[in-house]
Coordinates of C-alpha atoms in Angstrom, one line a residue:
Chain A
M1 CA 80.8 -81.8 -11.9
T2 CA 84.1 -80.4 -13.0
L3 CA 86.6 -81.6 -15.6
A4 CA 89.5 -83.6 -14.1
D5 CA 92.4 -81.8 -12.4
P6 CA 95.3 -81.7 -14.9
M7 CA 97.6 -82.8 -12.1
S8 CA 95.6 -85.9 -11.3
A9 CA 97.2 -89.2 -12.3
A10 CA 93.9 -90.7 -13.5
Q11 CA 93.4 -88.0 -16.2
P12 CA 91.3 -89.3 -19.1
P13 CA 92.7 -88.5 -22.5
P14 CA 91.6 -85.2 -24.0
R15 CA 88.6 -85.3 -26.3
W16 CA 87.0 -82.7 -28.5
I17 CA 83.8 -81.4 -26.9
P18 CA 81.4 -79.3 -29.1
V19 CA 80.6 -76.0 -27.5
A20 CA 79.1 -73.8 -30.2
L21 CA 78.0 -73.6 -33.8
S22 CA 80.6 -71.7 -35.8
A23 CA 77.7 -69.6 -37.2
D24 CA 76.9 -68.4 -33.7
I25 CA 80.5 -67.1 -33.1
A26 CA 80.5 -64.0 -35.1
P27 CA 83.8 -62.1 -35.5
A28 CA 84.3 -59.5 -32.8
T29 CA 81.6 -60.7 -30.4
P30 CA 82.8 -62.8 -27.4
V31 CA 80.3 -65.4 -26.3
P32 CA 80.0 -66.9 -22.8
V33 CA 79.7 -70.7 -22.8
L34 CA 79.2 -73.2 -19.9
L35 CA 81.0 -76.5 -20.0
D36 CA 80.4 -78.9 -17.2
G37 CA 79.7 -76.0 -14.9
R38 CA 82.8 -74.1 -15.9
E39 CA 82.5 -70.6 -17.4
L40 CA 84.3 -70.3 -20.7
V41 CA 84.5 -67.5 -23.3
V42 CA 84.5 -68.3 -27.0
W43 CA 85.5 -65.5 -29.3
R44 CA 86.6 -64.9 -32.9
G45 CA 89.1 -62.3 -34.0
T46 CA 88.4 -60.1 -37.0
G47 CA 90.9 -62.3 -38.9
G48 CA 88.6 -65.3 -38.4
A49 CA 90.5 -67.3 -35.8
V50 CA 88.4 -68.7 -32.9
R51 CA 89.6 -69.1 -29.3
V52 CA 88.3 -70.8 -26.2
W53 CA 89.5 -69.4 -22.8
E54 CA 88.5 -69.5 -19.2
D55 CA 85.9 -66.7 -18.8
R56 CA 88.0 -64.8 -16.3
C57 CA 90.6 -62.0 -16.6
P58 CA 93.7 -62.8 -14.6
H59 CA 93.7 -59.2 -13.2
R60 CA 90.6 -59.0 -11.0
G61 CA 88.6 -62.0 -12.2
M62 CA 86.2 -60.1 -14.5
R63 CA 84.4 -62.3 -17.1
L64 CA 86.1 -61.8 -20.4
S65 CA 82.9 -62.6 -22.2
F66 CA 81.8 -59.0 -21.3
G67 CA 84.8 -57.6 -23.1
F68 CA 85.3 -56.2 -26.5
V69 CA 87.3 -57.4 -29.5
R70 CA 89.6 -55.1 -31.5
G71 CA 91.2 -56.9 -34.4
D72 CA 92.7 -60.0 -33.0
T73 CA 92.7 -59.0 -29.4
L74 CA 90.1 -59.4 -26.7
A75 CA 90.0 -56.6 -24.1
C76 CA 88.5 -56.9 -20.7
L77 CA 85.6 -54.6 -19.9
Y78 CA 86.9 -53.7 -16.4
H79 CA 90.3 -52.1 -17.0
G80 CA 90.8 -52.7 -20.7
W81 CA 93.6 -55.2 -20.5
R82 CA 94.1 -56.7 -23.9
F83 CA 94.9 -60.3 -24.8
G84 CA 96.1 -61.6 -28.1
L85 CA 95.4 -64.8 -29.9
D86 CA 98.0 -66.6 -27.9
A87 CA 96.2 -65.5 -24.7
G88 CA 99.1 -63.3 -23.6
C89 CA 98.4 -59.9 -22.3
T90 CA 99.5 -57.3 -24.8
A91 CA 98.5 -54.0 -23.1
I92 CA 97.6 -52.6 -19.7
P93 CA 96.0 -49.2 -20.3
A94 CA 96.7 -47.9 -16.8
H95 CA 100.4 -48.3 -17.6
P96 CA 100.8 -47.4 -21.3
D97 CA 104.6 -47.6 -21.1
L98 CA 104.7 -51.0 -19.3
E99 CA 105.5 -54.1 -21.3
P100 CA 103.2 -56.7 -19.7
P101 CA 105.2 -59.7 -18.4
K102 CA 105.2 -62.8 -20.6
T103 CA 103.6 -64.9 -17.8
L104 CA 100.5 -62.7 -17.7
S105 CA 97.9 -64.3 -19.8
A106 CA 94.3 -65.6 -19.9
R107 CA 93.9 -69.3 -19.4
S108 CA 93.5 -70.8 -22.8
F109 CA 92.2 -74.2 -23.9
A110 CA 92.8 -76.3 -27.0
V111 CA 90.3 -75.3 -29.7
A112 CA 89.3 -76.8 -33.1
E113 CA 86.8 -75.7 -35.7
A114 CA 85.5 -78.2 -38.2
G115 CA 82.3 -78.9 -40.1
G116 CA 80.5 -75.8 -38.7
L117 CA 81.2 -76.5 -35.0
V118 CA 83.6 -75.1 -32.5
F119 CA 85.2 -77.7 -30.2
T120 CA 87.4 -77.5 -27.1
T121 CA 89.0 -80.1 -24.8
G122 CA 88.6 -77.8 -21.8
S123 CA 92.3 -78.1 -21.1
P124 CA 95.5 -77.1 -22.9
D125 CA 95.8 -80.7 -24.3
R126 CA 94.6 -81.7 -27.7
P127 CA 93.9 -85.2 -29.1
A128 CA 96.0 -86.4 -32.0
A129 CA 93.1 -86.5 -34.4
P130 CA 90.8 -83.5 -35.3
P131 CA 87.1 -83.7 -34.5
P132 CA 85.3 -86.2 -36.9
V133 CA 82.8 -83.9 -38.4
P134 CA 81.7 -84.2 -41.9
D135 CA 81.7 -81.2 -44.2
G136 CA 78.9 -79.8 -46.2
M137 CA 76.4 -79.3 -43.3
T138 CA 74.1 -76.4 -42.7
P139 CA 73.8 -75.0 -39.1
V140 CA 70.3 -75.2 -37.8
R141 CA 70.3 -74.1 -34.2
S142 CA 71.6 -74.8 -30.7
L143 CA 68.9 -76.5 -28.7
L144 CA 68.8 -76.2 -24.9
V145 CA 67.6 -79.4 -23.2
A146 CA 66.6 -79.5 -19.6
A147 CA 68.2 -82.8 -18.8
P148 CA 71.6 -83.9 -17.7
V149 CA 74.1 -84.9 -20.4
E150 CA 74.3 -88.5 -19.4
T151 CA 70.5 -88.8 -19.7
V152 CA 70.6 -87.1 -23.1
R153 CA 73.3 -89.4 -24.3
A154 CA 71.5 -92.5 -23.0
R155 CA 68.2 -91.5 -24.6
L156 CA 69.8 -90.7 -28.0
A157 CA 71.6 -94.1 -27.9
S158 CA 68.4 -96.0 -27.1
A159 CA 66.6 -94.1 -29.9
G160 CA 69.2 -95.6 -32.2
L161 CA 70.7 -92.2 -33.1
E162 CA 74.1 -93.7 -34.1
P163 CA 76.0 -91.7 -31.5
S164 CA 79.7 -91.6 -31.9
G165 CA 81.1 -90.0 -28.8
D166 CA 79.5 -86.5 -28.6
L167 CA 78.1 -86.6 -32.2
G168 CA 74.9 -88.3 -33.0
R169 CA 73.2 -88.7 -36.4
M170 CA 69.4 -88.5 -36.6
A171 CA 68.0 -89.8 -39.9
R172 CA 64.6 -88.4 -40.8
A173 CA 61.9 -89.5 -43.1
D174 CA 60.7 -86.0 -43.9
G175 CA 64.0 -84.2 -44.6
P176 CA 67.7 -84.2 -44.5
A177 CA 69.4 -86.1 -41.6
L178 CA 70.6 -84.0 -38.6
L179 CA 73.9 -84.1 -36.8
L180 CA 73.5 -83.5 -33.1
A181 CA 76.6 -82.4 -31.2
V182 CA 76.1 -83.1 -27.5
H183 CA 77.4 -80.5 -25.0
G184 CA 76.9 -80.8 -21.2
L185 CA 76.4 -77.3 -19.7
D186 CA 76.0 -78.2 -16.1
G187 CA 74.5 -80.8 -13.9
D188 CA 70.9 -80.3 -15.2
R189 CA 71.2 -79.0 -18.7
T190 CA 72.6 -80.0 -22.1
M191 CA 73.0 -78.1 -25.3
L192 CA 72.5 -79.9 -28.6
H193 CA 74.2 -78.1 -31.5
A194 CA 72.3 -79.2 -34.6
L195 CA 73.3 -79.2 -38.2
A196 CA 71.5 -80.6 -41.3
E197 CA 73.2 -82.6 -44.0
G198 CA 73.5 -80.8 -47.2
D199 CA 72.6 -77.3 -48.3
V200 CA 69.4 -76.7 -46.4
A201 CA 67.2 -73.6 -46.5
G202 CA 63.6 -72.4 -46.4
A203 CA 60.9 -74.9 -45.6
D204 CA 63.5 -77.7 -45.1
L205 CA 65.0 -75.6 -42.3
H206 CA 61.7 -75.2 -40.7
T207 CA 60.9 -78.9 -40.7
A208 CA 64.3 -79.5 -39.2
M209 CA 63.5 -77.1 -36.4
D210 CA 60.2 -78.8 -35.8
A211 CA 62.0 -82.1 -35.6
L212 CA 64.4 -80.7 -33.0
E213 CA 61.5 -79.4 -30.9
R214 CA 59.9 -82.9 -30.9
L215 CA 63.3 -84.3 -30.0
R216 CA 63.7 -81.9 -27.1
H217 CA 60.3 -82.8 -25.8
S218 CA 61.1 -86.5 -25.8
L219 CA 64.5 -86.0 -24.2
E220 CA 63.0 -83.9 -21.3
E221 CA 60.2 -86.3 -20.5
A222 CA 60.5 -87.9 -17.1
D223 CA 61.4 -91.6 -17.1
A224 CA 58.3 -93.8 -17.5
Chain B
M1 CA 73.5 -69.6 4.6
S2 CA 73.2 -69.0 8.3
R3 CA 74.8 -66.3 10.5
T4 CA 78.6 -66.2 10.3
D5 CA 80.8 -67.2 13.2
D6 CA 83.7 -64.9 12.1
P7 CA 84.3 -62.5 15.0
V8 CA 86.3 -60.1 12.8
A9 CA 83.1 -59.6 10.7
L10 CA 80.7 -59.7 13.7
D11 CA 82.4 -57.1 15.9
E12 CA 81.7 -54.2 13.6
W13 CA 78.9 -51.7 13.1
Y14 CA 77.0 -52.0 9.8
V15 CA 74.5 -49.8 8.0
V16 CA 71.2 -51.7 7.6
G17 CA 69.0 -48.9 6.2
R18 CA 68.0 -45.2 6.4
P19 CA 65.6 -43.9 9.0
E20 CA 63.2 -42.5 6.3
D21 CA 62.8 -46.0 4.8
L22 CA 61.1 -47.2 8.0
S23 CA 57.5 -46.6 9.0
I24 CA 55.5 -47.3 12.2
G25 CA 53.8 -50.6 12.2
R26 CA 55.6 -51.9 9.1
P27 CA 58.6 -54.0 10.2
V28 CA 61.3 -54.6 7.5
A29 CA 63.1 -57.9 7.1
T30 CA 66.7 -57.7 6.1
R31 CA 69.9 -59.8 6.4
L32 CA 73.3 -59.1 7.9
L33 CA 76.3 -61.5 7.8
G34 CA 73.9 -64.4 7.1
A35 CA 71.5 -63.6 9.9
E36 CA 67.9 -62.5 9.5
L37 CA 67.1 -59.2 11.1
T38 CA 63.8 -57.3 11.7
L39 CA 63.9 -53.5 11.7
G40 CA 61.1 -51.4 13.1
L41 CA 60.1 -48.0 14.2
A42 CA 58.3 -47.6 17.5
G43 CA 57.8 -44.6 19.7
G44 CA 60.1 -42.5 17.6
A45 CA 63.0 -45.0 18.0
V46 CA 64.5 -47.4 15.4
T47 CA 64.7 -51.0 16.6
A48 CA 66.7 -53.9 15.3
V49 CA 66.1 -57.5 16.3
E50 CA 67.9 -60.7 15.4
T51 CA 64.8 -62.5 14.0
E52 CA 65.7 -66.1 14.9
T53 CA 66.4 -65.4 18.6
G54 CA 64.4 -62.2 19.2
R55 CA 67.6 -60.7 20.6
A56 CA 67.5 -56.9 20.5
L57 CA 70.5 -55.3 18.8
P58 CA 72.1 -52.0 19.6
V59 CA 71.1 -49.3 17.1
T60 CA 72.9 -46.0 16.2
L61 CA 71.6 -43.3 13.9
A62 CA 74.5 -41.5 12.2
Y63 CA 75.6 -40.1 8.9
G64 CA 72.0 -40.3 7.6
H65 CA 71.8 -44.1 8.1
V66 CA 70.7 -46.7 10.6
W67 CA 73.6 -48.8 12.0
T68 CA 73.6 -51.9 14.1
T69 CA 75.9 -54.7 15.1
L70 CA 75.6 -58.5 15.8
G71 CA 78.8 -58.5 17.9
T72 CA 80.7 -56.4 20.3
P73 CA 82.7 -53.8 18.5
T74 CA 85.7 -52.4 20.3
R75 CA 85.2 -48.9 18.9
G76 CA 82.4 -46.7 17.6
L77 CA 81.7 -45.5 14.1
P78 CA 84.6 -44.0 12.2
P79 CA 84.7 -40.2 12.7
I80 CA 83.8 -38.2 9.6
A81 CA 84.5 -34.5 10.6
E82 CA 82.8 -33.1 7.5
F83 CA 79.4 -34.1 8.9
D84 CA 79.9 -31.3 11.6
E85 CA 80.2 -28.6 8.9
T86 CA 76.9 -26.8 8.8
D87 CA 77.1 -25.6 5.1
R88 CA 77.1 -29.1 3.6
R89 CA 74.3 -31.0 2.0
L90 CA 73.9 -34.8 2.5
A91 CA 72.4 -36.8 -0.3
T92 CA 71.8 -40.5 0.4
C93 CA 71.1 -42.9 -2.4
G94 CA 69.4 -45.6 -0.5
A95 CA 69.7 -49.4 -0.8
V96 CA 71.1 -51.0 -3.9
H97 CA 71.4 -54.8 -4.0
V98 CA 74.4 -56.3 -5.5
R99 CA 75.1 -60.0 -6.0
A100 CA 78.8 -59.6 -5.0
S101 CA 81.0 -59.8 -1.9
G102 CA 81.1 -56.5 -0.1
L103 CA 84.9 -56.7 -0.2
R104 CA 84.8 -56.6 -4.0
L105 CA 82.6 -53.5 -3.7
V106 CA 85.3 -51.8 -1.6
E107 CA 88.1 -52.7 -4.1
N108 CA 86.0 -51.4 -7.0
F109 CA 85.5 -48.1 -5.1
L110 CA 89.2 -47.7 -4.6
D111 CA 90.1 -48.4 -8.2
M112 CA 90.8 -45.7 -10.7
A113 CA 92.1 -47.7 -13.7
H114 CA 88.5 -48.7 -14.6
F115 CA 87.3 -45.1 -15.1
P116 CA 87.9 -44.9 -18.8
F117 CA 86.2 -48.3 -19.5
V118 CA 83.3 -48.6 -17.0
H119 CA 82.5 -44.9 -16.6
T120 CA 83.4 -43.8 -20.1
D121 CA 83.1 -40.0 -20.8
I122 CA 82.2 -39.4 -17.2
L123 CA 85.0 -40.3 -14.8
G124 CA 87.5 -41.1 -17.5
V125 CA 88.3 -41.3 -21.2
E126 CA 90.0 -44.1 -23.0
D127 CA 92.7 -41.9 -24.5
R128 CA 93.8 -40.8 -21.0
P129 CA 93.9 -44.1 -19.1
T130 CA 97.2 -43.6 -17.2
V131 CA 97.1 -44.1 -13.4
E132 CA 99.9 -42.0 -12.1
P133 CA 101.8 -43.4 -9.1
Y134 CA 100.1 -42.6 -5.8
D135 CA 100.8 -43.4 -2.2
C136 CA 99.1 -45.9 0.0
E137 CA 99.6 -47.0 3.6
I138 CA 97.9 -48.9 6.4
R139 CA 97.7 -46.2 9.1
R140 CA 98.4 -48.1 12.3
D141 CA 97.4 -45.4 14.7
V142 CA 93.8 -45.4 13.4
D143 CA 93.8 -48.9 11.8
E144 CA 92.6 -47.6 8.4
V145 CA 93.9 -47.9 4.9
W146 CA 94.6 -44.5 3.2
A147 CA 95.5 -43.8 -0.5
T148 CA 96.7 -40.3 -1.1
N149 CA 98.0 -38.2 -4.0
C150 CA 95.7 -40.0 -6.4
R151 CA 95.1 -38.1 -9.7
F152 CA 93.0 -38.9 -12.7
W153 CA 91.8 -37.0 -15.8
Q154 CA 88.0 -36.7 -15.7
P155 CA 85.7 -35.3 -18.4
Q156 CA 82.8 -35.0 -15.9
A157 CA 84.0 -35.4 -12.3
A158 CA 80.7 -34.6 -10.6
A159 CA 77.1 -33.7 -11.1
N160 CA 78.0 -30.0 -11.2
A161 CA 81.4 -30.2 -13.0
A162 CA 81.7 -28.0 -16.1
G163 CA 84.2 -29.5 -18.5
G164 CA 87.1 -31.8 -17.8
Q165 CA 89.6 -31.5 -15.0
M166 CA 92.4 -33.3 -13.3
S167 CA 90.8 -34.7 -10.2
D168 CA 92.7 -35.1 -6.9
Y169 CA 91.4 -38.0 -4.8
L170 CA 92.0 -39.3 -1.4
Y171 CA 90.7 -42.7 -0.4
R172 CA 90.0 -43.9 3.1
V173 CA 89.0 -47.4 4.1
A174 CA 87.8 -46.8 7.6
R175 CA 86.5 -50.3 8.2
P176 CA 86.5 -53.5 6.1
F177 CA 83.1 -52.6 4.7
T178 CA 83.2 -48.8 4.9
V179 CA 85.1 -46.7 2.4
L180 CA 85.2 -43.0 1.8
L181 CA 86.5 -40.8 -1.1
Y182 CA 87.6 -37.2 -0.7
K183 CA 87.6 -35.1 -3.9
T184 CA 88.5 -31.5 -4.3
C185 CA 85.4 -29.4 -4.2
P186 CA 84.8 -27.9 -7.7
S187 CA 83.3 -24.7 -6.2
D188 CA 86.0 -24.3 -3.4
P189 CA 89.3 -25.9 -4.1
A190 CA 90.3 -25.4 -0.5
R191 CA 87.7 -27.9 0.7
Q192 CA 86.8 -31.5 -0.1
D193 CA 83.6 -33.2 -1.0
V194 CA 83.0 -36.6 0.6
I195 CA 81.5 -39.6 -1.1
G196 CA 80.9 -42.7 1.0
L197 CA 80.1 -46.3 0.3
L198 CA 78.6 -48.0 3.3
I199 CA 78.1 -51.7 2.8
Q200 CA 75.7 -54.1 4.4
P201 CA 77.1 -57.5 3.8
T202 CA 74.0 -59.7 3.8
D203 CA 75.8 -62.8 2.8
E204 CA 79.3 -63.7 1.8
D205 CA 78.5 -63.1 -1.9
R206 CA 75.7 -60.6 -1.6
S207 CA 75.6 -57.0 -0.4
I208 CA 73.4 -54.0 -0.1
A209 CA 75.3 -50.8 -0.9
Y210 CA 74.4 -47.4 0.5
A211 CA 76.2 -44.5 -1.2
F212 CA 76.1 -41.0 0.1
V213 CA 77.5 -37.7 -1.0
L214 CA 78.3 -34.9 1.4
V215 CA 79.0 -31.8 -0.6
V216 CA 79.6 -28.1 -0.5
D217 CA 77.5 -27.6 -3.7
A218 CA 75.0 -24.8 -4.0
V219 CA 74.2 -25.6 -7.6
S220 CA 73.1 -29.2 -8.2
S221 CA 69.8 -30.4 -6.9
T222 CA 69.9 -33.4 -4.6
T223 CA 68.2 -35.4 -7.3
E224 CA 71.0 -34.6 -9.8
I225 CA 73.6 -35.6 -7.2
I226 CA 71.9 -38.9 -6.4
H227 CA 71.3 -39.6 -10.1
F228 CA 74.9 -39.1 -10.9
Q229 CA 76.0 -41.5 -8.1
Q230 CA 73.4 -44.1 -9.1
T231 CA 74.6 -44.0 -12.7
I232 CA 78.1 -44.6 -11.6
F233 CA 77.1 -47.4 -9.3
L234 CA 74.9 -49.2 -11.7
Q235 CA 77.8 -49.2 -14.2
D236 CA 80.0 -50.7 -11.5
R237 CA 77.4 -53.3 -10.7
I238 CA 77.7 -55.0 -14.1
I239 CA 81.4 -55.6 -13.2
L240 CA 80.9 -56.5 -9.6
E241 CA 78.3 -59.2 -10.4
N242 CA 80.6 -60.8 -13.0
Q243 CA 83.8 -61.1 -11.1
R244 CA 85.0 -64.6 -10.4
P245 CA 85.5 -66.0 -7.9
R246 CA 82.7 -64.1 -6.2
L247 CA 84.5 -64.1 -2.9
L248 CA 87.8 -62.1 -2.5
P249 CA 90.9 -64.2 -3.2
L250 CA 93.9 -63.2 -1.1
S251 CA 96.4 -65.5 -2.7
P252 CA 98.8 -63.6 -5.1
R253 CA 98.6 -66.5 -7.5
A254 CA 94.8 -66.0 -8.0
E255 CA 94.8 -62.4 -9.3
T256 CA 97.7 -60.3 -10.7
P257 CA 97.9 -56.7 -9.5
T258 CA 99.8 -53.8 -11.1
R259 CA 101.1 -50.6 -9.6
A260 CA 97.8 -49.0 -10.1
D261 CA 96.3 -51.6 -7.7
L262 CA 98.4 -50.3 -4.7
S263 CA 95.3 -49.6 -2.6
S264 CA 93.8 -53.0 -3.4
I265 CA 97.1 -54.7 -2.4
A266 CA 97.1 -52.8 0.9
Y267 CA 93.5 -53.5 1.5
R268 CA 93.9 -57.3 1.0
R269 CA 97.0 -57.3 3.2
W270 CA 95.1 -55.4 5.9
L271 CA 92.2 -57.9 5.7
K272 CA 94.6 -60.8 5.9
E273 CA 96.2 -59.3 9.0
K274 CA 92.8 -58.9 10.7
G275 CA 92.1 -62.6 10.0
L276 CA 88.8 -61.8 8.3
R277 CA 87.2 -65.0 6.9
F278 CA 83.7 -63.7 5.9
G279 CA 83.7 -62.9 2.2
I280 CA 87.2 -64.3 1.6
D281 CA 87.7 -67.1 -1.0
R282 CA 88.5 -70.3 0.9
R283 CA 90.8 -71.8 -1.7
E284 CA 94.0 -70.2 -0.6
A285 CA 97.5 -71.0 -1.7
A286 CA 99.6 -72.6 1.0

């Protein structure tokens, strides 16, 4: 399942899809991320800005997630080509005197960071409104669920988890409510990026993790 | 994936192993171009059979390896004159599996610009990354791709190299999946050492690589030579298995070369002229 071809007339409007917890995107460490079967790289410059690109260098197709970050540039591991925050190639080490052509760039996608989550639309297009994430949440963990994203969405909805698009709110009796950001990895697997409401630490964080394990179990169970 | 129907791929000789890796009474299963093969050793002779049909395949032992073909090649193995020189030592590294198209392996072998980044402090250093202009041509008389006058600064050019040197390289793509490198011999600058990469394309996106080194080197042990080659190759494997698409794109829109990629540009043009389909990315620009 791939995202719609930008040239297609029946293109759905762009929407913010959660792809990582902000806390998991440390400065200077590129992170490979799957989105609907596509390989993306999420990285943060030392200045703090986060970017989401296609995980592929335009030179010889090497995955940029294996690369290294220097300041606000991401360098490809294969030949050291450097790309700046605007995705343009800024240096080609084999030709130190060459100014890389302006058209040479990584393929970059719209990115937003809000409420402790990193979002992308998977295309250059961005919706008018930012992602509707409340502030003041504590990141808990990203939970891998061995079930397709449609199944996960349907089961969260039927469990009354107040889903709003890709974000669902799970109220709990034994602790702070959890925000679940739904992220389809590929045809069989889904990631739930979970945050807890309020400033949560210690034992409350552990009970939140236990609740997520129970949730995963119920989402992965075969249909009755 | 089943056996390819691409005649350009089928009508070539391929390495499928080394004689010393076969033993009597213990057949070895392997794959070539999507077909299952069974290799054996009987009565002192190496045998190769296409497993599904039982068809016996021709076998040649040469350059320290076992070669076979599924098709009808129009010519024999590429001549490598250095194998006739009696004072050389052959070190063969044996089979290394790579989840990548054999064509990507050849391109990586031809490439120098990655030395400072992938083989850091061995074949290159980051503060000397320049790839000087070199020459490359498709030699029509022998139907091979040659890159000459290649030069690169290397801190440790070979197992027995003492200190850094400017290395002179000559690359020869003898067949679509057979590539050789000729380097100035450290102990005798008038001669060249030969490093070869013989590729067994098991499937379009998987290969088995057999590296060999044929050197005039009285100093390093065979183990040291093999270890050096294996270190280099395992560093390359991280790259090879993470290039996308896995198959080789020939469209200029898909991947952007620079002057340092002259040999890759010639190699891709050569493959396109041959009409090779096996291992080539299908999504081609019009």
